[in-house]
């Protein structure tokens, strides 16, 4: 036999037998080609079989020419004809020609004979021919042999042959080697993914982008340069039709705020059959106000098994009051493996007052590990008075990361008087950004005198929207400044008081009214006092009465003082007693004095007692 490789032919270019996707992204989960061909970049024209073949010649003419030459004993023609027949799927016709060419020393024929035998199910015999071709220098055969060994768990042998293929410049060999090295956790994977990606392997470009993205975010923040390179590889893979790359690129762009370009990539991936992209496109369209188009893409994604899209459709119909349709889509989400479907059915049942059914669905989701369902189930049990049954579900949800459950667990322990445990859970929820938990932690810290830590938590809670936290933060700043009555409108203390006041916090409204009155702005002061008074603040009612009395509106002032006194305001009761005394209504004045003595504070009670004695003398004179 002649030495293998002496008669290598055009088959080595890979223009004849190749995977359906040229090895760049096959239908296999790991992205490797479906068959094991001798192949290279598909940018080369597939009809350029012979250097001297006329461009307009048909494949039938070319095949006939090669058949005549092969039948006449031309080794190269045998190899090419065998490859043509193998590509067509005519294994019986291809085999004799490939065997004859292989026997004559054609390494490409040896490689493709291995492919043919592998397709017939004779993997071990195929590997023997691949070894012969690989030893003779066939990079494609080395790649095929490397895959053969990897599938059998012999990673050292697999790495040896894949490395031979990759170092010979074989695109698929480089990708397969990178895949093996990444599986092993070897940093050398990046080099070979890059090598394959630079030769047009789209799955390699996608995997390289994911590696770079992970590296950019791995240590202490983000590396903008590496992230930019990752994005370029995502773009290359997406431009070559890689659906997951298009989806990932769309996600990156959406996070950056470029929703228009994100939508284009989502659309590209969705049209290619990527259900997650169709789902994401639906959310973009919904946010843009196009619910009908959103529903259509969600429907496509849900029909392809995307549970998130099915849940989105369910929520859309639930908002429209179409509860039966909503439940049908939630069930579809559950069938797709998305436990959110069970949780959403539980919410739907709870809204309809079907608590028994709701509890069943919450339990189903909670047992599957859905933390919000566990929290909702615990709340339902707690409302029923079953705190013992609620506690383990709160704990399970909190341990799974539910911030609300951690806060609720704090409330549960606080109600039992277990302040230390309550504080621990409040702190845990506060650290995760829970507004009310941060407020509760701050209250404890204020009580313990740790004003610096309290201020941090109050700021967190106030910035999160808690009116009580905003008021307490303003009060803390106010006391730190000595409790000034007159304040500039732009100082931080006033801003937080006003922030709380605008949210309807009655004590803050009274305080803002006091600042306005100190500035001489009677109109604004009256507005804030009235807002507080109408919301039930007795201090607001009392201060509004004072303001009205100074402005000469005594009858209205009396009305507000009466409301304040009836709500337990001692100073308001004393004012009413004085009014009654001045107009001679001694019995009425005596009654308000008695009320003021009861309510206090001490200095008010003392004055009211003296006035009551005087009125008593007048009444008995």
JSON list of C-alpha atoms in Angstrom, two decimals, residues 548-549 552-562 579:
[
{"chain": "A", "resi": 548, "resn": "UNK", "atom": "CA", "xyz": [-57.73, 80.67, 62.83]},
{"chain": "A", "resi": 549, "resn": "UNK", "atom": "CA", "xyz": [-58.16, 82.38, 66.19]},
{"chain": "A", "resi": 552, "resn": "UNK", "atom": "CA", "xyz": [-60.15, 86.33, 63.80]},
{"chain": "A", "resi": 553, "resn": "UNK", "atom": "CA", "xyz": [-62.05, 83.18, 62.79]},
{"chain": "A", "resi": 554, "resn": "UNK", "atom": "CA", "xyz": [-62.93, 82.20, 66.35]},
{"chain": "A", "resi": 555, "resn": "UNK", "atom": "CA", "xyz": [-66.06, 80.14, 65.57]},
{"chain": "A", "resi": 556, "resn": "UNK", "atom": "CA", "xyz": [-64.14, 77.89, 63.17]},
{"chain": "A", "resi": 557, "resn": "UNK", "atom": "CA", "xyz": [-61.24, 77.75, 65.61]},
{"chain": "A", "resi": 558, "resn": "UNK", "atom": "CA", "xyz": [-63.65, 76.50, 68.25]},
{"chain": "A", "resi": 559, "resn": "UNK", "atom": "CA", "xyz": [-64.81, 73.70, 65.94]},
{"chain": "A", "resi": 560, "resn": "UNK", "atom": "CA", "xyz": [-61.25, 72.44, 65.44]},
{"chain": "A", "resi": 561, "resn": "UNK", "atom": "CA", "xyz": [-60.40, 72.76, 69.15]},
{"chain": "A", "resi": 562, "resn": "UNK", "atom": "CA", "xyz": [-63.50, 70.78, 69.97]},
{"chain": "A", "resi": 579, "resn": "UNK", "atom": "CA", "xyz": [-63.61, 80.59, 75.56]}
]
